[in-house]
PDB file of C-alpha atoms in Angstrom:
ATOM      1  CA  UNK E   1     106.918  71.432 148.613  1.00  0.00           C
ATOM      2  CA  UNK E   2     103.678  69.480 148.858  1.00  0.00           C
ATOM      3  CA  UNK E   3     101.060  72.182 149.804  1.00  0.00           C
ATOM      4  CA  UNK E   4      98.487  70.982 147.582  1.00  0.00           C
ATOM      5  CA  UNK E   5      97.985  66.903 146.947  1.00  0.00           C
ATOM      6  CA  UNK E   6      95.933  64.811 145.233  1.00  0.00           C
ATOM      7  CA  UNK E   7      96.984  61.161 146.755  1.00  0.00           C
ATOM      8  CA  UNK E   8      95.095  59.133 144.127  1.00  0.00           C
ATOM      9  CA  UNK E   9      96.804  58.973 140.654  1.00  0.00           C
ATOM     10  CA  UNK E  10      93.943  57.387 139.071  1.00  0.00           C
ATOM     11  CA  UNK E  11      90.503  56.266 139.158  1.00  0.00           C
ATOM     12  CA  UNK E  12      88.391  54.211 137.104  1.00  0.00           C
ATOM     13  CA  UNK E  13      84.810  54.598 137.604  1.00  0.00           C
ATOM     14  CA  UNK E  14      81.506  53.175 135.807  1.00  0.00           C
ATOM     15  CA  UNK E  15      79.608  55.052 133.432  1.00  0.00           C
ATOM     16  CA  UNK E  16      76.253  56.793 135.656  1.00  0.00           C
ATOM     17  CA  UNK E  17      78.062  55.753 138.790  1.00  0.00           C
ATOM     18  CA  UNK E  18      79.226  59.058 141.057  1.00  0.00           C
ATOM     19  CA  UNK E  19      82.756  59.852 140.675  1.00  0.00           C
ATOM     20  CA  UNK E  20      84.818  61.543 143.988  1.00  0.00           C
ATOM     21  CA  UNK E  21      88.030  63.070 143.480  1.00  0.00           C
ATOM     22  CA  UNK E  22      90.191  64.184 146.287  1.00  0.00           C
ATOM     23  CA  UNK E  23      92.510  67.029 147.474  1.00  0.00           C
ATOM     24  CA  UNK E  24      94.243  68.026 150.506  1.00  0.00           C
ATOM     25  CA  UNK E  25      95.697  71.485 151.303  1.00  0.00           C
ATOM     26  CA  UNK E  26      98.482  72.248 153.835  1.00  0.00           C
ATOM     27  CA  UNK E  27      98.664  76.097 153.819  1.00  0.00           C
ATOM     28  CA  UNK E  28      95.640  77.571 155.942  1.00  0.00           C
ATOM     29  CA  UNK E  29      96.204  80.419 154.147  1.00  0.00           C
ATOM     30  CA  UNK E  30      94.628  79.152 151.077  1.00  0.00           C
ATOM     31  CA  UNK E  31      91.017  80.861 150.462  1.00  0.00           C
ATOM     32  CA  UNK E  32      90.410  80.246 146.847  1.00  0.00           C
ATOM     33  CA  UNK E  33      90.314  76.655 145.369  1.00  0.00           C
ATOM     34  CA  UNK E  34      89.903  75.324 141.559  1.00  0.00           C
ATOM     35  CA  UNK E  35      89.299  72.375 139.699  1.00  0.00           C
ATOM     36  CA  UNK E  36      90.639  71.929 136.539  1.00  0.00           C
ATOM     37  CA  UNK E  37      90.456  69.199 133.424  1.00  0.00           C
ATOM     38  CA  UNK E  38      92.793  68.266 131.133  1.00  0.00           C
ATOM     39  CA  UNK E  39      92.705  66.380 128.324  1.00  0.00           C
ATOM     40  CA  UNK E  40      95.925  64.816 126.315  1.00  0.00           C
ATOM     41  CA  UNK E  41      97.823  67.625 124.460  1.00  0.00           C
ATOM     42  CA  UNK E  42      95.052  70.363 125.561  1.00  0.00           C
ATOM     43  CA  UNK E  43      96.000  72.798 128.467  1.00  0.00           C
ATOM     44  CA  UNK E  44      93.798  72.490 131.818  1.00  0.00           C
ATOM     45  CA  UNK E  45      90.438  73.712 131.429  1.00  0.00           C
ATOM     46  CA  UNK E  46      88.673  75.349 134.272  1.00  0.00           C
ATOM     47  CA  UNK E  47      85.847  73.584 135.449  1.00  0.00           C
ATOM     48  CA  UNK E  48      84.387  74.635 139.050  1.00  0.00           C
ATOM     49  CA  UNK E  49      85.556  76.659 141.870  1.00  0.00           C
ATOM     50  CA  UNK E  50      85.059  77.456 145.797  1.00  0.00           C
ATOM     51  CA  UNK E  51      85.896  79.881 147.612  1.00  0.00           C
ATOM     52  CA  UNK E  52      86.894  79.301 151.436  1.00  0.00           C
ATOM     53  CA  UNK E  53      83.650  81.138 152.797  1.00  0.00           C
ATOM     54  CA  UNK E  54      81.402  78.409 151.261  1.00  0.00           C
ATOM     55  CA  UNK E  55      81.608  74.622 151.903  1.00  0.00           C
ATOM     56  CA  UNK E  56      79.628  73.307 148.686  1.00  0.00           C
ATOM     57  CA  UNK E  57      79.304  74.521 145.133  1.00  0.00           C
ATOM     58  CA  UNK E  58      77.733  72.994 142.159  1.00  0.00           C
ATOM     59  CA  UNK E  59      77.325  73.273 138.599  1.00  0.00           C
ATOM     60  CA  UNK E  60      75.270  70.931 137.089  1.00  0.00           C
ATOM     61  CA  UNK E  61      76.719  67.846 137.401  1.00  0.00           C
ATOM     62  CA  UNK E  62      80.135  68.614 138.907  1.00  0.00           C
ATOM     63  CA  UNK E  63      79.799  69.474 142.986  1.00  0.00           C
ATOM     64  CA  UNK E  64      82.712  70.965 145.109  1.00  0.00           C
ATOM     65  CA  UNK E  65      82.496  70.287 148.757  1.00  0.00           C
ATOM     66  CA  UNK E  66      85.327  71.979 151.312  1.00  0.00           C
ATOM     67  CA  UNK E  67      85.953  71.082 154.789  1.00  0.00           C
ATOM     68  CA  UNK E  68      88.251  73.611 155.790  1.00  0.00           C
ATOM     69  CA  UNK E  69      88.937  72.279 159.082  1.00  0.00           C
ATOM     70  CA  UNK E  70      90.116  68.947 157.504  1.00  0.00           C
ATOM     71  CA  UNK E  71      92.027  71.209 154.852  1.00  0.00           C
ATOM     72  CA  UNK E  72      90.004  68.672 152.358  1.00  0.00           C
ATOM     73  CA  UNK E  73      88.117  69.345 149.258  1.00  0.00           C
ATOM     74  CA  UNK E  74      86.695  66.991 146.939  1.00  0.00           C
ATOM     75  CA  UNK E  75      85.326  67.017 143.573  1.00  0.00           C
ATOM     76  CA  UNK E  76      81.952  64.828 142.704  1.00  0.00           C
ATOM     77  CA  UNK E  77      80.752  63.911 139.223  1.00  0.00           C
ATOM     78  CA  UNK E  78      77.213  62.547 138.908  1.00  0.00           C
ATOM     79  CA  UNK E  79      76.500  60.947 136.508  1.00  0.00           C
ATOM     80  CA  UNK E  80      79.844  60.039 135.358  1.00  0.00           C
ATOM     81  CA  UNK E  81      80.342  60.238 131.213  1.00  0.00           C
ATOM     82  CA  UNK E  82      82.863  58.496 129.284  1.00  0.00           C
ATOM     83  CA  UNK E  83      83.605  61.755 127.704  1.00  0.00           C
ATOM     84  CA  UNK E  84      84.734  62.893 131.853  1.00  0.00           C
ATOM     85  CA  UNK E  85      87.833  60.738 131.177  1.00  0.00           C
ATOM     86  CA  UNK E  86      90.644  62.966 131.673  1.00  0.00           C
ATOM     87  CA  UNK E  87      92.963  64.401 134.382  1.00  0.00           C
ATOM     88  CA  UNK E  88      91.877  66.308 137.290  1.00  0.00           C
ATOM     89  CA  UNK E  89      93.970  69.029 138.644  1.00  0.00           C
ATOM     90  CA  UNK E  90      92.826  70.674 141.970  1.00  0.00           C
ATOM     91  CA  UNK E  91      94.517  74.146 142.737  1.00  0.00           C
ATOM     92  CA  UNK E  92      94.386  76.730 145.264  1.00  0.00           C
ATOM     93  CA  UNK E  93      95.033  80.252 145.612  1.00  0.00           C
ATOM     94  CA  UNK E  94      96.248  82.528 148.345  1.00  0.00           C
ATOM     95  CA  UNK E  95      93.780  84.989 147.475  1.00  0.00           C
ATOM     96  CA  UNK E  96      91.293  85.682 144.667  1.00  0.00           C
ATOM     97  CA  UNK E  97      93.327  88.704 143.958  1.00  0.00           C
ATOM     98  CA  UNK E  98      96.508  87.089 143.789  1.00  0.00           C
ATOM     99  CA  UNK E  99      97.642  85.583 140.174  1.00  0.00           C
ATOM    100  CA  UNK E 100      99.485  81.745 141.349  1.00  0.00           C
ATOM    101  CA  UNK E 101      97.768  79.056 141.421  1.00  0.00           C
ATOM    102  CA  UNK E 102      99.380  75.950 143.104  1.00  0.00           C
ATOM    103  CA  UNK E 103      98.262  72.861 141.695  1.00  0.00           C
ATOM    104  CA  UNK E 104      97.637  69.203 142.850  1.00  0.00           C
ATOM    105  CA  UNK E 105      99.824  66.114 141.044  1.00  0.00           C
ATOM    106  CA  UNK E 106      96.269  65.378 139.388  1.00  0.00           C
ATOM    107  CA  UNK E 107      94.266  62.533 139.419  1.00  0.00           C
ATOM    108  CA  UNK E 108      93.353  60.512 135.810  1.00  0.00           C
ATOM    109  CA  UNK E 109      89.621  59.082 135.582  1.00  0.00           C
ATOM    110  CA  UNK E 110      88.812  56.708 133.352  1.00  0.00           C
ATOM    111  CA  UNK E 111      84.916  56.667 133.056  1.00  0.00           C
ATOM    112  CA  UNK E 112      83.867  53.260 131.418  1.00  0.00           C
ATOM    113  CA  UNK E 113      81.081  52.551 129.342  1.00  0.00           C
TER     114      UNK E 113
ATOM    115  CA  UNK X   1      85.425  80.481 121.706  1.00  0.00           C
ATOM    116  CA  UNK X   2      88.483  82.695 122.454  1.00  0.00           C
ATOM    117  CA  UNK X   3      91.498  80.796 122.960  1.00  0.00           C
ATOM    118  CA  UNK X   4      95.691  80.973 124.018  1.00  0.00           C
ATOM    119  CA  UNK X   5      97.446  79.784 121.178  1.00  0.00           C
ATOM    120  CA  UNK X   6     100.681  78.473 121.842  1.00  0.00           C
ATOM    121  CA  UNK X   7     103.606  78.266 119.322  1.00  0.00           C
ATOM    122  CA  UNK X   8     105.403  75.653 118.761  1.00  0.00           C
ATOM    123  CA  UNK X   9     103.584  72.456 120.175  1.00  0.00           C
ATOM    124  CA  UNK X  10     107.056  71.129 120.646  1.00  0.00           C
ATOM    125  CA  UNK X  11     110.364  72.202 120.141  1.00  0.00           C
ATOM    126  CA  UNK X  12     113.464  70.574 120.267  1.00  0.00           C
ATOM    127  CA  UNK X  13     116.881  72.343 120.999  1.00  0.00           C
ATOM    128  CA  UNK X  14     120.637  71.671 122.342  1.00  0.00           C
ATOM    129  CA  UNK X  15     121.435  72.138 125.612  1.00  0.00           C
ATOM    130  CA  UNK X  16     123.082  75.799 125.974  1.00  0.00           C
ATOM    131  CA  UNK X  17     120.995  77.275 123.294  1.00  0.00           C
ATOM    132  CA  UNK X  18     118.647  79.859 123.865  1.00  0.00           C
ATOM    133  CA  UNK X  19     114.797  79.152 123.261  1.00  0.00           C
ATOM    134  CA  UNK X  20     111.753  81.726 123.128  1.00  0.00           C
ATOM    135  CA  UNK X  21     108.465  80.085 123.388  1.00  0.00           C
ATOM    136  CA  UNK X  22     105.601  82.326 122.138  1.00  0.00           C
ATOM    137  CA  UNK X  23     101.984  82.928 122.998  1.00  0.00           C
ATOM    138  CA  UNK X  24      99.283  84.558 121.577  1.00  0.00           C
ATOM    139  CA  UNK X  25      97.008  85.431 124.542  1.00  0.00           C
ATOM    140  CA  UNK X  26      92.776  86.507 124.545  1.00  0.00           C
ATOM    141  CA  UNK X  27      92.890  89.733 122.917  1.00  0.00           C
ATOM    142  CA  UNK X  28      91.223  91.756 125.484  1.00  0.00           C
ATOM    143  CA  UNK X  29      92.765  90.168 128.448  1.00  0.00           C
ATOM    144  CA  UNK X  30      95.337  91.926 130.384  1.00  0.00           C
ATOM    145  CA  UNK X  31      97.085  89.265 132.706  1.00  0.00           C
ATOM    146  CA  UNK X  32      99.633  86.768 131.443  1.00  0.00           C
ATOM    147  CA  UNK X  33     101.222  83.844 133.029  1.00  0.00           C
ATOM    148  CA  UNK X  34     103.735  80.885 132.144  1.00  0.00           C
ATOM    149  CA  UNK X  35     103.458  77.484 134.252  1.00  0.00           C
ATOM    150  CA  UNK X  36     105.107  74.402 133.301  1.00  0.00           C
ATOM    151  CA  UNK X  37     104.913  70.690 133.879  1.00  0.00           C
ATOM    152  CA  UNK X  38     107.948  68.415 134.363  1.00  0.00           C
ATOM    153  CA  UNK X  39     106.690  64.954 132.987  1.00  0.00           C
ATOM    154  CA  UNK X  40     105.109  63.113 135.881  1.00  0.00           C
ATOM    155  CA  UNK X  41     105.471  66.005 137.972  1.00  0.00           C
ATOM    156  CA  UNK X  42     102.796  69.214 138.965  1.00  0.00           C
ATOM    157  CA  UNK X  43     101.790  72.011 137.061  1.00  0.00           C
ATOM    158  CA  UNK X  44     104.201  74.521 138.271  1.00  0.00           C
ATOM    159  CA  UNK X  45     103.835  78.725 138.248  1.00  0.00           C
ATOM    160  CA  UNK X  46     106.846  80.464 136.524  1.00  0.00           C
ATOM    161  CA  UNK X  47     105.576  84.256 136.297  1.00  0.00           C
ATOM    162  CA  UNK X  48     102.776  86.459 135.710  1.00  0.00           C
ATOM    163  CA  UNK X  49     102.648  89.816 133.751  1.00  0.00           C
ATOM    164  CA  UNK X  50     100.645  92.870 134.156  1.00  0.00           C
ATOM    165  CA  UNK X  51     101.139  96.166 132.234  1.00  0.00           C
ATOM    166  CA  UNK X  52     104.367  95.435 130.889  1.00  0.00           C
ATOM    167  CA  UNK X  53     105.996  94.023 133.880  1.00  0.00           C
ATOM    168  CA  UNK X  54     106.497  91.201 136.111  1.00  0.00           C
ATOM    169  CA  UNK X  55     103.913  91.004 139.301  1.00  0.00           C
ATOM    170  CA  UNK X  56     104.912  87.731 140.705  1.00  0.00           C
ATOM    171  CA  UNK X  57     107.349  85.218 140.292  1.00  0.00           C
ATOM    172  CA  UNK X  58     108.370  81.897 141.573  1.00  0.00           C
ATOM    173  CA  UNK X  59     111.716  80.454 143.104  1.00  0.00           C
ATOM    174  CA  UNK X  60     111.993  78.798 139.347  1.00  0.00           C
ATOM    175  CA  UNK X  61     112.158  81.954 137.160  1.00  0.00           C
ATOM    176  CA  UNK X  62     115.616  82.362 137.873  1.00  0.00           C
ATOM    177  CA  UNK X  63     118.072  85.096 136.055  1.00  0.00           C
ATOM    178  CA  UNK X  64     117.928  82.032 132.954  1.00  0.00           C
ATOM    179  CA  UNK X  65     114.258  83.146 132.357  1.00  0.00           C
ATOM    180  CA  UNK X  66     112.677  86.664 130.732  1.00  0.00           C
ATOM    181  CA  UNK X  67     108.951  87.488 130.010  1.00  0.00           C
ATOM    182  CA  UNK X  68     108.365  89.998 127.289  1.00  0.00           C
ATOM    183  CA  UNK X  69     105.230  91.317 125.304  1.00  0.00           C
ATOM    184  CA  UNK X  70     106.958  92.569 122.261  1.00  0.00           C
ATOM    185  CA  UNK X  71     103.962  93.804 120.799  1.00  0.00           C
ATOM    186  CA  UNK X  72      99.808  94.136 121.258  1.00  0.00           C
ATOM    187  CA  UNK X  73      99.706  90.507 120.526  1.00  0.00           C
ATOM    188  CA  UNK X  74     102.656  88.357 121.733  1.00  0.00           C
ATOM    189  CA  UNK X  75     103.694  87.213 124.790  1.00  0.00           C
ATOM    190  CA  UNK X  76     107.123  85.415 124.892  1.00  0.00           C
ATOM    191  CA  UNK X  77     109.128  83.037 127.535  1.00  0.00           C
ATOM    192  CA  UNK X  78     112.869  83.132 126.597  1.00  0.00           C
ATOM    193  CA  UNK X  79     115.358  80.612 128.327  1.00  0.00           C
ATOM    194  CA  UNK X  80     118.889  81.962 128.022  1.00  0.00           C
ATOM    195  CA  UNK X  81     121.166  79.197 128.059  1.00  0.00           C
ATOM    196  CA  UNK X  82     118.938  75.827 128.556  1.00  0.00           C
ATOM    197  CA  UNK X  83     119.381  72.784 130.894  1.00  0.00           C
ATOM    198  CA  UNK X  84     118.195  69.380 130.098  1.00  0.00           C
ATOM    199  CA  UNK X  85     116.007  69.920 133.293  1.00  0.00           C
ATOM    200  CA  UNK X  86     114.288  72.495 131.445  1.00  0.00           C
ATOM    201  CA  UNK X  87     112.251  69.742 129.574  1.00  0.00           C
ATOM    202  CA  UNK X  88     108.562  70.157 130.146  1.00  0.00           C
ATOM    203  CA  UNK X  89     105.621  71.435 128.820  1.00  0.00           C
ATOM    204  CA  UNK X  90     105.285  75.247 129.128  1.00  0.00           C
ATOM    205  CA  UNK X  91     101.889  76.381 129.398  1.00  0.00           C
ATOM    206  CA  UNK X  92     101.205  80.020 128.576  1.00  0.00           C
ATOM    207  CA  UNK X  93      97.603  81.436 130.286  1.00  0.00           C
ATOM    208  CA  UNK X  94      95.521  84.919 130.338  1.00  0.00           C
ATOM    209  CA  UNK X  95      92.890  86.802 132.356  1.00  0.00           C
ATOM    210  CA  UNK X  96      90.951  89.802 132.267  1.00  0.00           C
ATOM    211  CA  UNK X  97      90.854  90.539 135.493  1.00  0.00           C
ATOM    212  CA  UNK X  98      93.317  89.984 138.504  1.00  0.00           C
ATOM    213  CA  UNK X  99      92.538  86.574 140.692  1.00  0.00           C
ATOM    214  CA  UNK X 100      92.685  83.180 139.581  1.00  0.00           C
ATOM    215  CA  UNK X 101      89.120  82.773 138.452  1.00  0.00           C
ATOM    216  CA  UNK X 102      89.124  83.270 134.861  1.00  0.00           C
ATOM    217  CA  UNK X 103      92.244  81.916 133.685  1.00  0.00           C
ATOM    218  CA  UNK X 104      92.698  80.449 130.397  1.00  0.00           C
ATOM    219  CA  UNK X 105      95.471  78.179 129.502  1.00  0.00           C
ATOM    220  CA  UNK X 106      96.905  77.335 125.975  1.00  0.00           C
ATOM    221  CA  UNK X 107      97.658  73.993 124.751  1.00  0.00           C
ATOM    222  CA  UNK X 108     101.465  73.720 125.743  1.00  0.00           C
ATOM    223  CA  UNK X 109     104.477  73.632 123.977  1.00  0.00           C
ATOM    224  CA  UNK X 110     107.093  70.617 125.011  1.00  0.00           C
ATOM    225  CA  UNK X 111     110.200  71.747 125.402  1.00  0.00           C
ATOM    226  CA  UNK X 112     112.906  68.808 124.944  1.00  0.00           C
ATOM    227  CA  UNK X 113     116.641  69.913 125.714  1.00  0.00           C
ATOM    228  CA  UNK X 114     118.792  67.460 124.522  1.00  0.00           C
TER     229      UNK X 114
END
């Protein structure tokens, strides 16, 4: 079951540059998408979300883009900071009134000073 | 900031033994969840719980698993007879309202079945 996929297991970026993390999904019924950040020995922490009625949501250095026709979303971090180094999970929900998240496999981001 | 607390952080158990993983959700939250992550794999939904009953569960959550809110603060996951493949990180989460926005996850319990 690969309903949500993150094809890049890792990404290395220089401090100050843009980090772009990608996520693809197959279930067209998903209509709410979230990004979580996870440090070692901690649980996932909510970062940013987007509803399927939008194509962009921005929060400070973090922007999520949604392309429904391509079933693709991306997280942009600008500028990247060393403290952003973590594993980033994309997750999707069938509707925001439901309770279940379907996660991607995660992308490990390393931001080099 | 309020947090979801899970104990223990690491538990080792013998195959076939029962294990109980404990969680203290955020005090005013009403919806409770368990997820697990087998090493190297995705975080997977197990079960959601509201108003003292299961509201959704996945195929993973078979008869070996049960959840309980024994008092006003704890939320537990019991695995009746552990198997080697139950070894994973188990995350508890809670939310104030229905819907996936506003989930807060705990730091997890690493369960090792030997």
